[in-house]
mmCIF file of C-alpha atoms in Angstrom:
data_model
loop_
_atom_site.group_PDB
_atom_site.id
_atom_site.type_symbol
_atom_site.label_atom_id
_atom_site.label_comp_id
_atom_site.label_asym_id
_atom_site.label_seq_id
_atom_site.Cartn_x
_atom_site.Cartn_y
_atom_site.Cartn_z
ATOM 1 C CA MET A 1 -3.552 5.302 16.766
ATOM 2 C CA SER A 2 -3.691 3.326 13.538
ATOM 3 C CA GLU A 3 -0.668 2.640 11.371
ATOM 4 C CA ILE A 4 -1.056 3.830 7.779
ATOM 5 C CA ILE A 5 0.919 1.297 5.726
ATOM 6 C CA PRO A 6 1.575 1.817 2.017
ATOM 7 C CA ALA A 7 0.911 -1.268 -0.100
ATOM 8 C CA ILE A 8 3.233 -1.996 -2.982
ATOM 9 C CA LEU A 9 2.336 -4.446 -5.727
ATOM 10 C CA PRO A 10 5.574 -4.464 -7.742
ATOM 11 C CA GLU A 11 5.693 -5.621 -11.344
ATOM 12 C CA ASN A 12 9.472 -6.103 -11.295
ATOM 13 C CA ALA A 13 12.559 -5.026 -9.317
ATOM 14 C CA GLN A 14 12.790 -1.625 -11.043
ATOM 15 C CA ASP A 15 9.118 -0.954 -10.309
ATOM 16 C CA LEU A 16 9.732 -1.855 -6.653
ATOM 17 C CA VAL A 17 12.688 0.560 -6.481
ATOM 18 C CA GLU A 18 10.576 3.332 -8.021
ATOM 19 C CA LYS A 19 7.608 2.744 -5.713
ATOM 20 C CA LEU A 20 9.818 2.601 -2.613
ATOM 21 C CA SER A 21 11.418 5.903 -3.596
ATOM 22 C CA GLN A 22 7.990 7.578 -3.502
ATOM 23 C CA ILE A 23 7.278 6.611 0.107
ATOM 24 C CA PRO A 24 7.857 9.387 2.654
ATOM 25 C CA LEU A 25 10.799 8.871 5.008
ATOM 26 C CA GLU A 26 8.463 9.097 8.017
ATOM 27 C CA VAL A 27 6.742 5.855 6.986
ATOM 28 C CA SER A 28 8.309 3.092 9.046
ATOM 29 C CA ILE A 29 6.874 -0.021 7.365
ATOM 30 C CA VAL A 30 5.653 -1.001 3.903
ATOM 31 C CA HIS A 31 3.342 -3.787 2.788
ATOM 32 C CA LEU A 32 4.544 -5.931 -0.117
ATOM 33 C CA ASP A 33 1.875 -7.773 -2.052
ATOM 34 C CA VAL A 34 3.401 -10.987 -3.346
ATOM 35 C CA LEU A 35 1.838 -12.841 -6.236
ATOM 36 C CA GLU A 36 3.347 -15.858 -7.977
ATOM 37 C CA THR A 37 6.287 -13.857 -9.399
ATOM 38 C CA ASP A 38 9.110 -13.261 -6.913
ATOM 39 C CA VAL A 39 10.037 -9.568 -6.956
ATOM 40 C CA TRP A 40 12.618 -8.543 -4.375
ATOM 41 C CA ILE A 41 15.363 -6.051 -3.618
ATOM 42 C CA PRO A 42 17.024 -5.469 -0.237
ATOM 43 C CA MET A 43 15.225 -2.598 1.502
ATOM 44 C CA ASN A 44 16.115 -0.017 4.117
ATOM 45 C CA LYS A 45 12.581 -0.060 5.567
ATOM 46 C CA ASP A 46 10.754 -2.581 7.671
ATOM 47 C CA PHE A 47 8.230 -4.522 5.652
ATOM 48 C CA GLU A 48 5.408 -6.985 5.909
ATOM 49 C CA THR A 49 4.696 -9.510 3.189
ATOM 50 C CA HIS A 50 1.228 -10.458 1.995
ATOM 51 C CA LEU A 51 1.523 -13.870 0.354
ATOM 52 C CA MET A 52 -1.419 -13.993 -2.039
ATOM 53 C CA VAL A 53 -0.176 -17.240 -3.516
ATOM 54 C CA GLU A 54 -1.495 -20.754 -3.953
ATOM 55 C CA TYR A 55 1.230 -22.356 -1.814
ATOM 56 C CA PRO A 56 2.477 -19.933 0.870
ATOM 57 C CA GLU A 57 4.523 -22.696 2.515
ATOM 58 C CA GLU A 58 6.857 -22.633 -0.489
ATOM 59 C CA LEU A 59 7.666 -18.930 0.000
ATOM 60 C CA ILE A 60 7.240 -18.014 3.645
ATOM 61 C CA GLU A 61 10.725 -18.996 4.839
ATOM 62 C CA ARG A 62 12.307 -16.994 2.003
ATOM 63 C CA TRP A 63 10.441 -13.866 3.137
ATOM 64 C CA ILE A 64 11.279 -14.460 6.794
ATOM 65 C CA ASP A 65 14.956 -14.800 5.827
ATOM 66 C CA ARG A 66 14.702 -11.543 3.864
ATOM 67 C CA GLY A 67 13.633 -9.781 7.031
ATOM 68 C CA ALA A 68 9.837 -9.543 6.865
ATOM 69 C CA ARG A 69 8.511 -8.222 10.156
ATOM 70 C CA ARG A 70 5.089 -9.733 9.494
ATOM 71 C CA VAL A 71 3.750 -12.268 6.984
ATOM 72 C CA ILE A 72 0.110 -12.581 5.930
ATOM 73 C CA VAL A 73 -1.249 -15.845 4.532
ATOM 74 C CA HIS A 74 -4.722 -16.869 3.367
ATOM 75 C CA LYS A 75 -4.128 -20.589 3.820
ATOM 76 C CA ILE A 76 -3.092 -22.182 7.086
ATOM 77 C CA PRO A 77 0.469 -23.487 6.725
ATOM 78 C CA SER A 78 1.420 -26.639 8.634
ATOM 79 C CA LYS A 79 4.540 -24.999 10.141
ATOM 80 C CA LEU A 80 2.540 -22.066 11.491
ATOM 81 C CA LEU A 81 3.721 -22.367 15.095
ATOM 82 C CA GLU A 82 7.347 -22.744 14.020
ATOM 83 C CA TRP A 83 7.148 -19.576 11.922
ATOM 84 C CA ARG A 84 5.291 -17.633 14.619
ATOM 85 C CA SER A 85 8.387 -17.976 16.783
ATOM 86 C CA LYS A 86 10.310 -15.963 14.149
ATOM 87 C CA VAL A 87 7.802 -13.419 12.810
ATOM 88 C CA GLU A 88 4.222 -12.214 13.307
ATOM 89 C CA ILE A 89 1.855 -14.255 11.141
ATOM 90 C CA GLY A 90 -1.498 -12.814 10.090
ATOM 91 C CA LEU A 91 -4.548 -14.611 8.754
ATOM 92 C CA GLY A 92 -5.755 -12.987 5.539
ATOM 93 C CA VAL A 93 -9.543 -13.127 5.263
ATOM 94 C CA GLU A 94 -11.037 -12.392 1.860
ATOM 95 C CA MET A 95 -14.501 -10.856 1.444
ATOM 96 C CA ASN A 96 -15.923 -14.138 0.123
ATOM 97 C CA VAL A 97 -14.627 -16.223 3.067
ATOM 98 C CA SER A 98 -17.103 -17.023 5.810
ATOM 99 C CA LEU A 99 -16.159 -15.402 9.097
ATOM 100 C CA GLU A 100 -17.275 -18.559 10.873
ATOM 101 C CA ASP A 101 -14.507 -20.411 9.019
ATOM 102 C CA ALA A 102 -12.003 -17.702 9.942
ATOM 103 C CA PHE A 103 -13.087 -17.683 13.604
ATOM 104 C CA LYS A 104 -11.837 -21.261 13.997
ATOM 105 C CA ASN A 105 -8.343 -20.188 12.956
ATOM 106 C CA ILE A 106 -7.892 -16.661 14.343
ATOM 107 C CA PRO A 107 -6.617 -17.844 17.767
ATOM 108 C CA ASN A 108 -3.668 -19.534 16.017
ATOM 109 C CA PHE A 109 -2.492 -16.257 14.446
ATOM 110 C CA ASP A 110 -0.936 -13.048 15.726
ATOM 111 C CA PHE A 111 -3.411 -10.795 13.903
ATOM 112 C CA VAL A 112 -6.232 -10.874 11.386
ATOM 113 C CA HIS A 113 -5.885 -9.119 8.020
ATOM 114 C CA ILE A 114 -9.352 -8.383 6.628
ATOM 115 C CA MET A 115 -9.606 -7.690 2.931
ATOM 116 C CA SER A 116 -12.025 -4.863 2.155
ATOM 117 C CA ILE A 117 -12.160 -5.408 -1.609
ATOM 118 C CA ALA A 118 -13.348 -8.426 -3.578
ATOM 119 C CA GLU A 119 -10.494 -8.586 -6.088
ATOM 120 C CA ILE A 120 -7.232 -9.192 -4.277
ATOM 121 C CA GLY A 121 -3.957 -8.809 -6.108
ATOM 122 C CA GLU A 122 -5.074 -5.571 -7.769
ATOM 123 C CA GLN A 123 -5.152 -1.980 -6.611
ATOM 124 C CA GLY A 124 -7.660 0.779 -7.275
ATOM 125 C CA HIS A 125 -10.878 -0.938 -6.197
ATOM 126 C CA PRO A 126 -13.284 0.877 -3.838
ATOM 127 C CA LEU A 127 -13.769 -0.322 -0.268
ATOM 128 C CA ASP A 128 -16.720 -2.694 0.096
ATOM 129 C CA GLU A 129 -18.765 -1.273 2.984
ATOM 130 C CA HIS A 130 -19.762 -4.797 4.063
ATOM 131 C CA VAL A 131 -16.317 -4.857 5.650
ATOM 132 C CA PHE A 132 -17.623 -2.682 8.502
ATOM 133 C CA ASP A 133 -19.969 -5.482 9.638
ATOM 134 C CA ARG A 134 -17.154 -8.010 9.280
ATOM 135 C CA ILE A 135 -14.852 -5.897 11.437
ATOM 136 C CA ARG A 136 -17.575 -5.583 14.107
ATOM 137 C CA GLU A 137 -18.067 -9.358 14.105
ATOM 138 C CA VAL A 138 -14.350 -10.045 14.489
ATOM 139 C CA ARG A 139 -14.029 -7.378 17.197
ATOM 140 C CA ASN A 140 -17.026 -8.809 19.119
ATOM 141 C CA LYS A 141 -15.695 -12.365 18.975
ATOM 142 C CA PHE A 142 -12.010 -11.451 19.531
ATOM 143 C CA PRO A 143 -11.891 -8.122 21.393
ATOM 144 C CA ASN A 144 -8.100 -8.152 21.793
ATOM 145 C CA VAL A 145 -6.983 -9.282 18.344
ATOM 146 C CA THR A 146 -5.058 -6.816 16.197
ATOM 147 C CA ILE A 147 -7.070 -6.068 13.063
ATOM 148 C CA SER A 148 -5.507 -4.983 9.800
ATOM 149 C CA VAL A 149 -7.692 -3.858 6.873
ATOM 150 C CA ASP A 150 -6.517 -3.864 3.269
ATOM 151 C CA GLY A 151 -8.114 -2.344 0.183
ATOM 152 C CA GLY A 152 -10.018 0.738 -0.868
ATOM 153 C CA ILE A 153 -8.958 2.870 2.099
ATOM 154 C CA ASN A 154 -8.984 6.604 1.461
ATOM 155 C CA GLU A 155 -9.423 9.958 3.187
ATOM 156 C CA LYS A 156 -13.206 9.447 3.285
ATOM 157 C CA ASN A 157 -13.304 6.113 5.120
ATOM 158 C CA TYR A 158 -10.052 5.820 7.094
ATOM 159 C CA GLN A 159 -11.504 7.571 10.179
ATOM 160 C CA ILE A 160 -14.425 5.127 10.372
ATOM 161 C CA LEU A 161 -11.940 2.237 10.339
ATOM 162 C CA ARG A 162 -9.811 3.857 13.039
ATOM 163 C CA GLU A 163 -12.873 4.437 15.228
ATOM 164 C CA MET A 164 -13.743 0.756 14.817
ATOM 165 C CA GLY A 165 -10.386 -0.149 16.360
ATOM 166 C CA VAL A 166 -8.519 -1.149 13.213
ATOM 167 C CA LYS A 167 -4.815 -0.881 14.106
ATOM 168 C CA ARG A 168 -3.306 -1.241 10.616
ATOM 169 C CA LEU A 169 -4.660 0.423 7.501
ATOM 170 C CA VAL A 170 -3.018 -0.953 4.343
ATOM 171 C CA VAL A 171 -3.399 1.582 1.544
ATOM 172 C CA GLY A 172 -2.451 1.013 -2.088
ATOM 173 C CA SER A 173 -3.418 3.370 -4.884
ATOM 174 C CA GLN A 174 -4.794 6.017 -2.496
ATOM 175 C CA PHE A 175 -1.752 6.141 -0.200
ATOM 176 C CA LYS A 176 -0.327 9.401 -1.551
ATOM 177 C CA ASN A 177 -3.711 11.168 -1.291
ATOM 178 C CA LEU A 178 -4.375 9.846 2.222
ATOM 179 C CA TRP A 179 -0.844 10.668 3.418
ATOM 180 C CA THR A 180 -1.123 14.222 2.059
ATOM 181 C CA PHE A 181 -4.547 14.613 3.682
ATOM 182 C CA LEU A 182 -3.287 13.379 7.066
ATOM 183 C CA THR A 183 -0.061 15.368 7.111
ATOM 184 C CA LYS A 184 -1.829 18.650 6.287
ATOM 185 C CA LYS A 185 -3.906 18.403 9.476
#
């Protein structure tokens, strides 16, 4: 079974409060997209943090201390092994990054977080279907790695991703529609 994880890209603390209030109680974990501005409030839900920043090493300890269950980075931090002893660390792989480059680093991480849209740091973009081939390649090379996919997931494509063995589906602007669709079944 795949986890459906709502993605929140907060503009400020009030926006984060508002977006958290819209998440159903049954949802056990949320995904916080972190850009260069630090937006934070203490939360009563588990969360993972997606550090889409130039220098993740400057922020990662702060998010671990805040209680992040998982942290996703796109650049390989030098203290990776030290942080992996405290929290799950995922390798974020953007659509324009060669999988061959990612393959060298995947064994050092707890999971791989494959972006399925070209423009990260924004919500509302459609899923790029090239991601299906990328998922197959990762699955073939690393059959036991946990795969997370982020971007453009909706009620039309989530089942394909689940059937491909994606364990975590990170859903932004389409979360409410997908959640309603899944809970009506």
